[in-house]
Short mmCIF file of C-alpha atoms in Angstrom, two decimals:
data_model
loop_
_atom_site.label_atom_id
_atom_site.label_comp_id
_atom_site.label_asym_id
_atom_site.label_seq_id
_atom_site.Cartn_x
_atom_site.Cartn_y
_atom_site.Cartn_z
CA MET A 1 -5.48 17.44 -117.60
CA GLU A 2 -7.70 18.42 -113.87
CA ARG A 3 -4.86 17.70 -110.77
CA ALA A 4 -6.30 15.14 -108.32
CA ARG A 5 -6.90 15.92 -105.23
CA PRO A 6 -4.61 14.54 -102.31
CA LEU A 7 -6.23 12.28 -99.71
CA PRO A 8 -6.90 13.23 -96.46
CA SER A 9 -4.15 12.25 -94.18
CA ARG A 10 -5.51 8.93 -91.59
CA ARG A 11 -4.87 11.76 -88.46
CA ARG A 12 -7.41 13.91 -90.45
CA LEU A 13 -9.81 11.26 -90.91
CA LEU A 14 -9.51 10.11 -87.22
CA LYS A 15 -10.10 12.86 -85.91
CA GLY A 16 -13.02 13.84 -88.31
CA ALA A 17 -14.56 10.49 -86.78
CA ALA A 18 -14.35 11.37 -83.59
CA LEU A 19 -15.82 14.51 -83.81
CA ALA A 20 -18.60 13.11 -86.03
CA ALA A 21 -19.37 10.60 -82.85
CA VAL A 22 -19.82 13.61 -80.25
CA PRO A 23 -23.18 14.74 -79.54
CA TYR A 24 -24.32 17.95 -81.26
CA THR A 25 -25.50 19.28 -77.92
CA LEU A 26 -22.64 18.23 -76.18
CA LEU A 27 -20.29 20.51 -78.54
CA ASN A 28 -22.71 23.72 -77.80
CA GLY A 29 -21.65 22.81 -73.90
CA THR A 30 -25.19 21.27 -72.84
CA ARG A 31 -26.06 17.97 -71.79
CA ALA A 32 -27.70 15.61 -74.52
CA ASP A 33 -31.02 14.42 -74.13
CA ALA A 34 -30.32 11.24 -75.41
CA ARG A 35 -31.23 6.94 -74.24
CA ALA A 36 -27.25 7.73 -73.13
CA ALA A 37 -28.56 9.99 -70.94
CA VAL A 38 -30.58 7.11 -68.87
CA ASP A 39 -28.27 5.37 -65.64
CA TYR A 40 -31.10 2.91 -64.99
CA PRO A 41 -31.04 0.93 -68.34
CA LEU A 42 -34.96 -0.10 -67.66
CA ALA A 43 -35.62 3.57 -67.66
CA GLU A 44 -36.91 5.85 -70.57
CA TRP A 45 -35.06 9.46 -70.31
CA GLN A 46 -38.22 12.26 -69.19
CA PRO A 47 -35.86 14.93 -68.77
CA ALA A 48 -36.96 17.37 -65.33
CA THR A 49 -36.06 21.37 -66.51
CA PRO A 50 -32.36 22.33 -65.48
CA LEU A 51 -34.13 24.92 -63.37
CA ASN A 52 -35.67 22.12 -61.13
CA TYR A 53 -32.50 20.44 -60.41
CA THR A 54 -28.68 21.21 -59.19
CA LEU A 55 -26.11 20.23 -61.25
CA SER A 56 -23.50 18.19 -59.25
CA ASP A 57 -20.85 15.43 -59.74
CA ARG A 58 -22.55 12.74 -57.47
CA PRO A 59 -20.97 10.46 -56.24
CA THR A 60 -17.52 12.57 -56.21
CA GLU A 61 -18.92 15.69 -54.92
CA TYR A 62 -21.88 14.44 -52.56
CA SER A 63 -21.96 10.87 -51.02
CA VAL A 64 -24.90 8.81 -52.41
CA ASP A 65 -26.31 6.82 -49.15
CA ARG A 66 -30.25 7.24 -49.35
CA VAL A 67 -32.92 5.92 -51.32
CA VAL A 68 -36.33 8.46 -50.40
CA ILE A 69 -39.18 7.01 -51.52
CA HIS A 70 -42.39 9.22 -52.40
CA VAL A 71 -45.91 9.32 -53.87
CA THR A 72 -46.84 11.70 -56.72
CA GLN A 73 -50.04 12.94 -55.48
CA THR A 74 -51.39 13.14 -59.29
CA THR A 75 -51.03 10.85 -62.19
CA TYR A 76 -47.54 9.63 -63.98
CA ALA A 77 -48.17 12.18 -66.72
CA THR A 78 -48.89 15.32 -64.59
CA ALA A 79 -46.00 14.15 -62.53
CA LEU A 80 -43.63 14.51 -65.62
CA SER A 81 -45.33 17.62 -66.66
CA ILE A 82 -44.84 19.75 -63.63
CA PHE A 83 -40.81 18.08 -62.94
CA GLN A 84 -40.37 19.84 -66.72
CA ASP A 85 -41.88 22.95 -65.79
CA PRO A 86 -39.82 25.93 -64.68
CA GLN A 87 -42.29 27.25 -62.02
CA LYS A 88 -42.37 24.17 -59.62
CA LYS A 89 -38.61 24.10 -58.92
CA VAL A 90 -39.47 19.91 -57.61
CA SER A 91 -38.22 16.82 -59.38
CA ALA A 92 -37.08 13.36 -58.51
CA HIS A 93 -34.80 11.31 -60.35
CA TYR A 94 -37.71 8.40 -60.59
CA VAL A 95 -41.19 8.02 -61.39
CA VAL A 96 -42.43 4.82 -61.95
CA GLY A 97 -46.29 4.15 -63.44
CA SER A 98 -48.57 2.42 -61.35
CA ALA A 99 -50.26 0.65 -63.57
CA ASP A 100 -47.45 -0.99 -65.82
CA GLY A 101 -44.68 -0.17 -63.51
CA HIS A 102 -42.79 1.68 -66.55
CA VAL A 103 -39.90 3.92 -64.80
CA ALA A 104 -38.93 7.70 -66.33
CA GLN A 105 -35.91 9.00 -65.29
CA CYS A 106 -35.76 12.91 -64.95
CA VAL A 107 -32.66 13.64 -63.59
CA ARG A 108 -29.38 11.99 -63.72
CA GLU A 109 -28.30 10.41 -60.49
CA ALA A 110 -25.01 12.70 -60.25
CA ASP A 111 -27.00 15.28 -59.96
CA VAL A 112 -29.40 16.99 -57.57
CA ALA A 113 -32.46 16.15 -57.99
CA TRP A 114 -34.80 18.88 -55.09
CA HIS A 115 -37.39 16.01 -54.22
CA ALA A 116 -36.96 15.70 -49.95
CA GLY A 117 -37.66 19.39 -49.02
CA ASN A 118 -34.51 19.40 -47.14
CA TRP A 119 -30.94 20.28 -48.81
CA ASP A 120 -28.62 17.88 -47.14
CA TYR A 121 -31.20 14.73 -48.02
CA ASN A 122 -31.31 16.42 -51.22
CA THR A 123 -27.30 15.97 -52.11
CA ARG A 124 -27.01 12.25 -50.15
CA SER A 125 -30.08 10.46 -51.55
CA VAL A 126 -31.75 9.44 -54.89
CA GLY A 127 -35.86 10.22 -55.25
CA ILE A 128 -38.18 7.58 -56.20
CA GLU A 129 -41.54 8.62 -57.12
CA HIS A 130 -44.45 6.32 -57.31
CA GLU A 131 -47.99 7.10 -59.13
CA GLY A 132 -50.59 7.39 -56.89
CA TRP A 133 -52.16 9.12 -54.10
CA VAL A 134 -51.24 7.94 -50.45
CA ASP A 135 -54.73 7.14 -49.70
CA GLN A 136 -55.73 5.03 -52.68
CA PRO A 137 -54.47 1.62 -51.87
CA ALA A 138 -55.45 0.74 -55.35
CA TYR A 139 -52.71 2.29 -56.84
CA PHE A 140 -49.95 0.20 -55.69
CA THR A 141 -50.00 -2.17 -57.95
CA ASP A 142 -48.02 -5.11 -58.06
CA VAL A 143 -46.08 -4.47 -61.22
CA MET A 144 -45.21 -0.99 -59.65
CA TYR A 145 -44.40 -2.48 -56.50
CA GLU A 146 -41.94 -4.99 -58.63
CA GLU A 147 -40.32 -2.77 -61.23
CA SER A 148 -39.87 -0.43 -58.03
CA ALA A 149 -37.97 -2.84 -55.80
CA ARG A 150 -35.64 -3.56 -59.05
CA LEU A 151 -34.62 0.12 -59.43
CA THR A 152 -34.51 0.30 -55.89
CA ALA A 153 -32.31 -2.25 -55.84
CA TRP A 154 -30.37 -1.54 -58.36
CA VAL A 155 -29.77 2.08 -57.33
CA CYS A 156 -28.77 0.16 -53.69
CA ASP A 157 -25.95 -2.33 -55.26
CA ARG A 158 -24.37 0.88 -57.58
CA TYR A 159 -23.84 2.65 -54.09
CA GLY A 160 -23.55 0.08 -51.77
CA ILE A 161 -26.75 1.38 -49.61
CA PRO A 162 -28.00 -1.01 -47.51
CA LYS A 163 -30.87 -2.54 -48.29
CA ASP A 164 -33.11 -1.69 -45.15
CA ARG A 165 -35.45 0.87 -43.70
CA GLU A 166 -32.47 3.08 -42.07
CA HIS A 167 -31.47 3.96 -45.54
CA ILE A 168 -34.99 3.43 -47.85
CA ILE A 169 -37.23 5.75 -46.40
CA GLY A 170 -40.47 7.52 -47.07
CA HIS A 171 -40.46 11.43 -47.48
CA VAL A 172 -42.39 11.50 -44.43
CA GLU A 173 -39.04 10.43 -42.41
CA VAL A 174 -37.21 13.61 -44.09
CA PRO A 175 -36.46 15.95 -41.25
CA GLY A 176 -38.49 18.63 -41.71
CA THR A 177 -40.59 18.02 -44.51
CA ASP A 178 -44.38 18.40 -44.18
CA HIS A 179 -45.20 16.13 -46.88
CA THR A 180 -46.91 12.48 -45.23
CA ASP A 181 -45.97 10.23 -48.44
CA PRO A 182 -45.83 7.08 -49.40
CA GLY A 183 -48.24 7.43 -46.52
CA PRO A 184 -49.64 4.16 -43.79
CA LEU A 185 -50.74 2.23 -46.94
CA TRP A 186 -47.55 1.41 -48.60
CA ASP A 187 -46.82 -2.19 -47.51
CA TRP A 188 -42.87 -1.38 -46.68
CA VAL A 189 -42.45 -4.64 -45.33
CA ARG A 190 -43.41 -6.26 -48.63
CA TYR A 191 -41.45 -3.65 -50.39
CA LEU A 192 -38.46 -4.00 -48.70
CA ARG A 193 -38.48 -7.95 -49.18
CA MET A 194 -39.00 -7.51 -53.03
CA VAL A 195 -35.57 -4.89 -53.11
CA ASN A 196 -33.66 -7.00 -51.33
CA PHE A 197 -34.55 -10.40 -53.59
CA ALA A 198 -34.36 -8.11 -56.73
#
């Protein structure tokens, strides 16, 4: 007659269940590239390579008090591929599509994206790229403005950032930049109205 194996203890079962709940990538010491990585609930996770941003613990390590508005000067898909290319040394927290307003998150808000060309502004801001070109206003669609305004309002609410032009700025306004985006065709009056009513 075979002897029955003892049943595992309750404690052992609970420990096993807890380990099963931890993503495998976290056990390896890296961040999980899962849906849980998204800060903004309406975004899709499209991670930049970790070589294109700085790991941080914002707002504990750096306070967040700005949103920087960018225009990609390329397509949505190309912008994502640039952020995934370790030789480019650039990233943003979010990219907003022109045709459908789709939002991709590329860098966690806790981390410092390399988007502003100014370390101080990188550490204190969330960077939002918009698909298009500064001299082609057809890319600035209603749905892009709407989804971007909703995202910016959400970021401002999350960090207590005032929804005004002093705190929601264009890349062109970052000290020391040589960029012109979002350009003179970006409708700031409309955008800020939308942010405040989102």
